Structures are given as structure tokens and as C-alpha cells.
XYZ file of C-alpha atoms in Angstrom:
477
model
C -6.749 -16.692 8.954
C -10.354 -16.924 8.221
C -13.176 -13.936 8.619
C -14.228 -15.849 11.641
C -10.747 -15.905 13.422
C -10.561 -12.130 12.364
C -13.961 -10.943 13.848
C -13.030 -12.761 16.825
C -9.527 -11.144 16.887
C -10.590 -7.798 16.339
C -13.261 -8.200 19.069
C -10.390 -9.858 21.837
C -7.776 -6.583 20.564
C -10.998 -4.596 21.414
C -11.673 -6.374 24.892
C -7.840 -6.739 26.019
C -7.311 -2.826 25.284
C -9.757 -1.986 27.923
C -8.884 -5.015 30.173
C -7.495 -2.392 32.655
C -11.089 -0.491 32.990
C -13.179 -3.282 33.096
C -11.835 -4.535 36.745
C -13.721 -0.542 37.631
C -16.240 -1.025 35.844
C -17.194 -4.489 37.300
C -17.448 -3.213 40.926
C -20.830 -1.665 39.656
C -21.891 -3.313 36.639
C -22.043 -6.897 37.643
C -23.574 -6.748 41.295
C -25.870 -4.079 40.784
C -29.547 -4.319 40.703
C -31.193 -3.985 38.016
C -34.022 -1.240 37.289
C -37.741 -2.830 37.630
C -38.687 -4.787 34.495
C -35.196 -4.747 32.764
C -33.197 -8.098 32.731
C -29.621 -8.312 34.410
C -27.081 -5.757 33.664
C -24.498 -6.508 31.208
C -21.190 -8.232 33.013
C -17.641 -6.628 33.644
C -16.688 -9.964 34.812
C -15.427 -11.503 32.096
C -14.667 -15.086 32.536
C -11.730 -16.797 31.931
C -12.909 -18.817 29.589
C -15.470 -18.719 27.238
C -19.267 -19.590 28.487
C -21.746 -21.648 26.939
C -23.430 -20.378 24.029
C -27.127 -19.838 24.661
C -29.842 -18.779 21.887
C -29.848 -14.965 21.340
C -33.031 -13.200 22.416
C -35.234 -10.176 22.806
C -33.889 -10.234 26.365
C -30.376 -10.479 25.281
C -30.801 -7.217 23.001
C -32.440 -5.813 25.814
C -29.384 -6.359 27.555
C -26.871 -4.839 25.321
C -29.921 -1.907 24.910
C -29.079 -0.916 28.227
C -25.411 -1.563 28.419
C -25.145 0.741 25.488
C -26.573 3.746 27.988
C -24.804 2.545 30.981
C -20.767 2.066 29.300
C -20.643 3.309 25.719
C -18.497 6.876 25.141
C -21.530 8.672 24.071
C -24.333 6.717 26.411
C -25.236 9.778 28.961
C -26.474 12.114 25.747
C -27.250 8.948 23.176
C -30.787 9.208 21.522
C -32.511 5.840 21.767
C -33.854 6.439 18.803
C -31.136 5.866 16.735
C -29.709 2.698 18.311
C -33.713 1.260 17.744
C -33.682 2.060 14.302
C -30.763 0.261 13.470
C -31.639 -2.229 15.771
C -34.497 -2.607 13.306
C -33.140 -1.880 10.167
C -30.997 -5.104 10.554
C -34.079 -7.082 11.712
C -35.964 -6.715 8.800
C -32.853 -6.425 6.129
C -32.591 -10.161 7.709
C -35.909 -10.587 7.486
C -36.142 -9.997 3.419
C -32.822 -11.786 3.407
C -34.554 -15.253 4.918
C -37.699 -14.624 2.756
C -39.724 -14.286 5.711
C -41.008 -9.937 5.615
C -44.306 -10.074 7.491
C -46.742 -6.867 7.212
C -46.474 -6.041 10.766
C -42.807 -5.979 10.580
C -43.073 -1.832 10.657
C -40.938 0.111 12.706
C -43.557 1.720 15.715
C -43.555 5.219 16.869
C -40.412 6.249 19.328
C -40.734 8.718 21.623
C -37.052 9.547 22.827
C -37.996 8.148 26.039
C -35.707 4.752 26.703
C -38.039 2.905 28.769
C -41.162 3.230 26.254
C -39.246 3.355 23.329
C -37.718 -0.340 23.728
C -41.071 -1.453 25.183
C -42.565 -0.566 22.019
C -39.506 -2.059 19.527
C -40.050 -5.442 21.760
C -43.422 -5.663 21.163
C -43.122 -5.353 17.445
C -40.172 -7.354 17.712
C -41.942 -10.357 19.391
C -45.016 -10.032 17.394
C -43.337 -10.495 14.091
C -41.110 -13.449 15.675
C -43.873 -15.286 16.966
C -45.624 -15.422 13.761
C -42.769 -17.280 11.860
C -42.351 -20.617 10.864
C -38.775 -20.396 11.532
C -35.838 -22.641 12.488
C -34.042 -22.012 15.433
C -30.661 -21.369 13.309
C -33.453 -18.814 11.456
C -34.524 -17.244 14.833
C -30.715 -16.586 16.081
C -29.924 -15.149 12.652
C -32.785 -12.808 13.267
C -31.532 -12.068 16.681
C -27.905 -11.695 15.692
C -28.781 -9.399 13.129
C -30.921 -7.363 15.101
C -28.252 -6.689 18.107
C -25.726 -6.248 15.262
C -27.177 -3.315 13.226
C -27.773 -1.790 16.930
C -24.210 -1.734 17.741
C -23.689 -0.388 14.173
C -25.996 2.303 14.296
C -22.660 3.965 16.835
C -20.528 4.380 13.931
C -17.776 3.159 16.002
C -14.876 1.318 15.434
C -13.950 0.054 18.608
C -17.680 -0.704 19.654
C -18.139 -4.278 18.488
C -20.768 -7.417 19.093
C -19.752 -10.635 18.052
C -21.820 -14.153 18.848
C -18.410 -16.367 18.922
C -19.592 -19.219 17.033
C -19.690 -19.211 13.052
C -23.696 -19.419 11.575
C -25.445 -22.730 11.797
C -23.983 -24.778 8.892
C -20.912 -22.764 7.729
C -17.729 -24.838 7.761
C -14.455 -23.031 9.271
C -11.185 -22.725 7.206
C -9.325 -20.043 5.115
C -7.061 -20.022 2.332
C -3.808 -19.096 4.422
C -3.203 -15.417 3.036
C -3.023 -11.895 4.654
C -4.166 -9.105 1.948
C -3.579 -5.542 1.347
C -6.293 -4.122 1.773
C -6.573 -6.267 5.420
C -9.542 -7.906 6.077
C -9.733 -5.779 9.354
C -9.820 -2.267 7.282
C -12.278 -3.441 4.441
C -14.641 -4.312 7.614
C -13.952 -1.405 9.478
C -13.293 1.057 7.223
C -14.585 -0.007 3.758
C -13.581 3.709 2.563
C -10.446 3.562 3.390
C -9.521 -0.090 1.225
C -7.994 0.985 -2.065
C -7.259 -1.079 -5.037
C -5.632 -3.028 -5.872
C -5.982 -6.547 -3.886
C -2.629 -8.153 -3.566
C -1.424 -10.970 -1.098
C 0.750 -9.877 1.934
C 2.089 -12.884 3.660
C 1.223 -16.902 2.791
C 1.011 -19.125 5.674
C 3.431 -21.732 5.727
C 1.915 -25.098 4.303
C -1.619 -23.527 3.847
C -3.637 -24.201 0.644
C -2.498 -20.730 -0.856
C 1.664 -21.537 -0.036
C 0.649 -25.435 -1.859
C -1.534 -23.591 -4.461
C 2.058 -21.596 -5.319
C 0.346 -17.898 -3.851
C 3.357 -15.642 -3.131
C 3.585 -12.642 -1.577
C 2.693 -9.941 -4.165
C 0.378 -11.408 -6.108
C -2.506 -9.077 -7.044
C -5.871 -10.776 -6.563
C -7.574 -10.142 -10.199
C -10.906 -11.786 -9.322
C -12.330 -14.647 -6.744
C -14.914 -17.350 -8.367
C -15.077 -14.687 -10.903
C -15.623 -11.576 -9.307
C -13.216 -8.720 -8.937
C -12.514 -7.989 -5.837
C -13.435 -4.189 -6.529
C -16.421 -2.740 -8.494
C -15.885 1.308 -9.141
C -13.378 1.558 -6.297
C -15.657 -0.106 -3.586
C -13.999 -3.259 -1.936
C -16.380 -6.443 -2.349
C -17.991 -8.136 1.031
C -18.328 -11.213 -0.774
C -14.830 -11.516 -2.490
C -13.225 -10.699 0.895
C -15.298 -13.112 2.555
C -14.373 -15.633 0.098
C -10.642 -15.346 0.620
C -11.204 -15.454 4.464
C -14.244 -17.832 5.287
C -15.916 -19.359 7.031
C -17.903 -20.872 4.368
C -21.498 -21.192 3.508
C -20.786 -24.932 2.691
C -17.730 -27.116 1.706
C -15.902 -26.550 -1.515
C -13.731 -24.786 -3.162
C -12.519 -20.886 -3.918
C -11.176 -20.170 -7.761
C -8.521 -17.064 -7.426
C -7.354 -15.703 -10.526
C -3.698 -13.927 -9.752
C -1.412 -11.707 -11.257
C 2.253 -11.604 -10.896
C 4.157 -8.373 -11.363
C 7.565 -9.896 -11.046
C 7.306 -12.053 -14.182
C 4.064 -10.890 -16.124
C 2.549 -14.508 -15.340
C -2.073 -14.267 -15.109
C -2.927 -17.621 -14.092
C -6.128 -19.049 -12.260
C -5.742 -21.763 -9.294
C -8.518 -23.390 -7.264
C -8.156 -23.625 -3.491
C -9.689 -25.974 -0.589
C -10.118 -24.180 2.470
C -8.897 -25.584 5.120
C -8.663 -25.104 9.269
C -5.060 -23.960 10.221
C -4.699 -25.473 13.533
C -0.922 -24.638 13.469
C 0.057 -23.036 16.266
C 0.756 -18.939 16.596
C 3.637 -17.065 15.178
C 5.490 -15.811 17.784
C 5.194 -12.218 16.977
C 8.187 -10.953 16.698
C 10.637 -11.618 13.743
C 14.041 -9.732 14.028
C 17.293 -9.048 11.641
C 20.292 -7.491 11.983
C 20.971 -5.422 8.826
C 23.978 -3.939 7.520
C 25.616 -5.292 10.635
C 24.670 -2.426 13.098
C 20.948 -1.915 12.729
C 18.241 -4.179 14.120
C 15.054 -4.565 12.469
C 11.917 -5.734 14.466
C 8.683 -6.629 12.985
C 5.908 -6.551 15.343
C 2.677 -8.223 14.373
C 0.729 -7.030 17.719
C 0.644 -5.297 20.929
C -0.294 -8.144 22.376
C 0.348 -9.126 26.368
C 3.880 -9.756 26.891
C 4.633 -7.544 23.394
C 6.980 -4.996 24.831
C 9.440 -7.577 26.604
C 9.739 -9.297 23.631
C 10.588 -6.984 21.427
C 13.212 -5.516 23.852
C 14.349 -9.025 24.651
C 14.857 -9.383 20.802
C 16.638 -5.935 20.566
C 19.267 -6.822 23.630
C 20.016 -10.357 21.568
C 21.039 -8.429 18.465
C 22.948 -5.678 20.294
C 24.887 -8.771 22.154
C 26.999 -9.928 19.208
C 26.989 -6.306 17.558
C 27.124 -2.342 18.311
C 23.844 -1.276 17.351
C 23.475 2.128 15.287
C 19.978 2.144 14.966
C 16.193 0.209 15.551
C 13.794 -0.038 12.697
C 10.446 -1.061 14.237
C 7.968 -2.604 11.361
C 5.011 -2.198 12.355
C 2.730 -2.833 8.883
C -0.014 -5.144 9.444
C 0.240 -4.726 13.296
C -3.335 -5.683 14.413
C -3.130 -3.454 17.775
C -3.600 -4.479 21.338
C -3.137 -3.247 24.770
C -2.681 0.276 26.130
C 0.038 -0.868 28.177
C 2.575 -2.594 25.928
C 2.311 0.970 23.665
C 3.058 2.585 26.780
C 5.827 -0.294 28.358
C 7.552 -0.074 24.493
C 7.357 3.739 24.292
C 9.037 3.716 27.405
C 12.228 2.692 26.368
C 12.378 5.989 24.309
C 11.028 8.342 27.027
C 9.902 8.195 30.701
C 7.164 9.501 32.049
C 5.359 11.187 28.767
C 1.600 11.995 28.179
C 1.564 9.963 24.762
C -2.357 9.733 24.654
C -5.426 11.403 25.765
C -8.618 9.487 27.093
C -11.781 12.096 26.771
C -15.421 11.315 27.603
C -18.321 12.970 25.944
C -17.802 16.084 27.832
C -14.370 16.661 26.547
C -12.474 15.749 30.216
C -9.437 14.346 29.446
C -7.183 11.981 31.097
C -3.376 11.389 30.101
C -1.716 7.876 29.696
C 1.881 8.203 30.471
C 5.017 6.511 28.872
C 6.573 3.514 31.411
C 8.915 4.633 33.476
C 10.692 1.456 34.695
C 12.217 0.442 31.094
C 15.360 0.885 30.574
C 16.080 3.724 27.686
C 17.505 2.490 24.391
C 19.012 5.556 23.203
C 18.962 4.544 19.692
C 17.599 6.420 16.862
C 14.246 4.938 15.801
C 12.343 4.275 12.482
C 9.165 3.065 12.339
C 7.675 1.456 9.225
C 3.725 1.741 8.856
C 0.838 1.487 6.486
C -3.006 1.210 6.424
C -3.274 -2.136 8.459
C -1.849 -0.591 11.132
C -4.553 -0.141 13.617
C -5.753 1.153 16.910
C -2.525 0.515 19.362
C -0.531 -0.076 16.518
C -1.811 3.789 15.661
C -1.558 5.356 19.470
C 2.158 4.325 19.358
C 2.715 5.826 15.929
C 1.146 9.021 16.731
C 3.135 9.493 19.661
C 6.555 8.519 18.159
C 5.660 11.516 15.677
C 3.960 13.675 18.305
C 6.801 13.565 20.506
C 9.233 13.125 18.331
C 10.983 9.903 18.742
C 11.986 8.803 15.366
C 10.724 8.960 12.030
C 7.339 7.278 10.398
C 8.416 5.616 7.141
C 5.434 4.198 4.738
C 1.928 4.859 4.370
C -1.079 6.660 6.510
C -2.075 4.602 9.458
C -5.957 3.341 9.159
C -7.538 5.600 11.390
C -9.117 2.542 13.377
C -8.546 3.910 16.953
C -11.706 5.741 18.421
C -10.789 4.587 21.826
C -10.070 1.133 24.470
C -12.726 -0.598 24.802
C -14.020 -2.592 27.977
C -15.790 -6.288 27.690
C -19.139 -6.994 28.816
C -20.886 -10.312 28.881
C -24.481 -11.128 27.336
C -26.323 -14.022 28.998
C -26.222 -15.588 25.303
C -22.705 -16.312 26.079
C -21.773 -13.251 23.418
C -19.957 -10.340 24.362
C -19.908 -6.698 23.830
C -16.616 -4.037 23.449
C -17.586 -1.064 24.021
C -15.511 2.055 24.743
C -15.826 4.915 27.245
C -13.767 6.794 26.105
C -12.521 8.302 22.785
C -8.870 9.014 22.443
C -6.318 11.809 21.125
C -2.935 11.494 20.424
C -0.095 13.112 22.424
C -0.719 16.417 20.583
C -4.633 16.395 21.286
C -5.392 15.735 18.012
C -7.782 13.317 16.511
C -6.663 10.524 14.577
C -9.081 8.272 14.642
C -11.138 8.295 10.934
C -7.520 10.007 9.834
C -4.933 8.072 10.823
C -1.088 8.993 11.520
C 0.586 10.104 8.319
C 3.861 9.060 7.675
C 7.465 11.362 7.380
C 8.359 10.087 4.388
C 5.470 8.592 1.877
C 6.386 5.687 0.753
C 3.975 2.943 0.150
C 4.884 -0.685 -0.073
C 3.714 -2.147 -3.450
C 2.779 -5.499 -4.922
C 4.964 -5.409 -7.451
C 7.847 -4.254 -4.592
C 6.893 -7.513 -2.604
C 6.439 -9.880 -5.917
C 10.211 -9.056 -6.591
C 11.495 -8.405 -2.946
C 12.234 -5.055 -2.949
C 11.238 -2.852 0.160
C 11.263 1.037 -0.525
C 10.568 1.759 2.888
C 13.435 -0.741 4.563
C 15.816 1.025 2.447
C 14.655 4.426 3.086
C 15.097 3.364 6.905
C 18.364 2.504 6.665
C 19.585 5.810 4.834
C 17.989 7.467 7.159
C 20.129 5.583 10.188
C 23.206 5.880 8.172
C 22.999 2.052 7.752
């Protein structure tokens, strides 16, 4: 999956996670009159299909600026100077990258008054951009870097801005692999991305598949560059693995296969995958009486699909346990978490959404789901993010089952609502921050497993899965 598709996937997860909250927010966000001199407010009425894209302008940036104050978790107490410093840093970094830095590109003095500070910022931004001999693509890059810098200054892994198109001139496509660490973890929490970088899945028919790449292969270098330098993940290497690409071409990957000791180099040509998405659920019956279900995300309908799958497995055997594999699960909708947890406990508070003043509201497990009455083992890893972590944390806190694997990602600040800007782009902003069932913070920390058993590159390469082996032992299978 390409970097661009992954970014949009994460934004889609962020926006979907807060979809229920958008309805109420929309009543006062989309039709409200804007204060004097401000652009129309960002809209919570997200259209069913993406609107036509327009250039990102200083008006778009202003719209996002006031959207953060109106709808973000810390908006009521947020100091505008941090937002504008982040925006200006993004702006000047892009000027430098384009070779267009200007003597007037100096941060204005700010006072802490939101309106006055915005006016000062906008005056400098417009003065500098009006002097540039820049193309439309370069102006878009400057505006995008400015807005992205503003949102990045929140340091919130569920606050996102994405312009739903790759940069001008970029070639879409990817190599058809997933890795550990994943792109999402490396992007949102690079400090959590630990070596080695290895392949966890290969898409059938992809360039990687045709080139002989297999799960467990360790990525030694990408176009001659190691994926880690002094233990820090390389953005450049990850972008080369996932795309999109500045120009059409090939990617040279050096690999090591632990199962055989072979080290070799393969050159792959990225392609745009047009295959339909996989169903998201992979079931097996293990040892004749243990249901194994791998779930890739808490997408709409995921809970019912899992429950139907378990029912199908139970039709041919008397089940004595369930292994739910959430390794690599990209998160999704809180409603799906509530519904799937409802198969193990009814009407129980499993997470709390808290505002910046500490007032919290509980989310409860679904009462309408038939209880499974099956012992549960959940497999987790560092690529289990967001809603996956909410589910895993609830299983552990509520003692619904046992966690096996490694700590989750800690990318779970809170469900985000989606807001449309005037250029057709979208903001994802969490209005609340999340605590787990025991009121503990898992954002930035993750959920610790009951049994720590990392799945290594050698395990994948040799076809051995210690997590499943341990789960079967725990379930008596």
C-alpha cells in the first residue's frame, strides 16, 4: 500500500472514528455565521463523495486555524502562538526546500490575541508569497507545508490534515508489501519504530510478490540506504517502500532471509494496485476446536463479520476457545469496538472520552449482541493502533481475556471528527482524549500484553508463530 494511500487510510480511520460526533457538531459548525472578518467556519457536513479539489490558500489556512479553536480537544485553552509558530516553521522550511527563502520571511511578534496574531501572520505570509516567482504547484506546496505545520504543532496522533491528492508530478503506486514497523507507526510515532525493518505481508501479484519477496525478509537497505540510522527510522527509506514517487522508476531493495541465510538484491518497479480490497477477516479452525480470526481493522460491519465467522466455524465443531489476531490492525470505528466487546460483556464501561477540563463520558459495550461464552486470547503488536488499542485495553482491564504478543502502538489520543475546508481537504480533530476502562492513559504508552512474545522476522520466515502457539496452550488446545 502506498504512503499516500496509507495517509488517506489513517485520515479515513480518524474521520470515521468520530462520525457519530459529527452529526451534533454539524448543527452549529456548518450553518453558523462567521465572526466579522473571518472565513466561513469549517464544515462538519462531510459529503458522501470527495468534493473537487481547489488550491490551498491563506483563507484555507485561516479556516483551519479557527477550526482548531472551535473543535479541538484543547481548543478552549490553546495558545495561538504555538499554532502559528508551527505554521510559520512549515512555511519557511518549504521556502528553503524550494530554494526560495526570502529576507521578509520573518515571524511577526505575537501577543496571544487570536485575531490580532492571525492578522500579523497572514500579512507576512501574503507579502512573502506575493514576491515569489513560484508556479502554482510550488504555491500549493508552500500552503500545504504551512497548514501541515500548524496541525503538527498540536502533537496529537489523531489530529490530521490531508489534501486528498499526491503532490503535483508524483507517480502513484507501491511495491505491495506491509512491514514491521509499519508506515503508520513510523509516521505517527517514529520513536516507537524499532529495528529491524522486515516484511510482514506481501500482496499477491504485486511487484514484491513477483520479485520473490516473502514475509520475514529483513530489509537491509533501500536504494543503498539502511532503513535505520543510529536506531532512528528513515523517512526516505519508508517513502521509497510505500510511495508515491517523485518520478517513475525502480526501487532497489537489499534483503536478508533468516530461514535460509540468503542475502540478495532485488529491483522492483512500483505499480498502482487496482485489485479489490480484501475482506478484512481471515478465519481458521485450529486443533479442531479453537476458532482463529484475524481482523485487519474495525471497519464498518467488522464486528458482525467476526461474529458471523465464529458462528460458521462453530457449525462444524464444538468450540473451546477463540484467538482474535489484532496484529497489524489499523483501528477504525468506536461503534465496532463496542459491538465486538458486547459479545463478551453487556453494558460495561470500556473507555472514557474526556475533555480538556477533565470531565469524562463513558462508552459502553453493546447489550444487543449474543454473548459467546468462549475463553478469549487476543494477539497484539506495535502495529495495533487506535480502536484496536481501545479493544485490547478493555479486554485486559475488564478481564475478558488474555493478551499475547507485544505492546500496542500507543496511537490512541481520542476519536476524531472530520471537518471540510474550502479547498476540498479535510481536518481530523479529536474533541476528547481517551482513557481506558480503568481510567488509565494508553495514548503514547500502549497496552502491555499479559505474555510478551514478539513475532520476529525469523519466526515469519520459518513459518513459526509463537503467539498462536502460546494462545493454544492457554486455551488448552
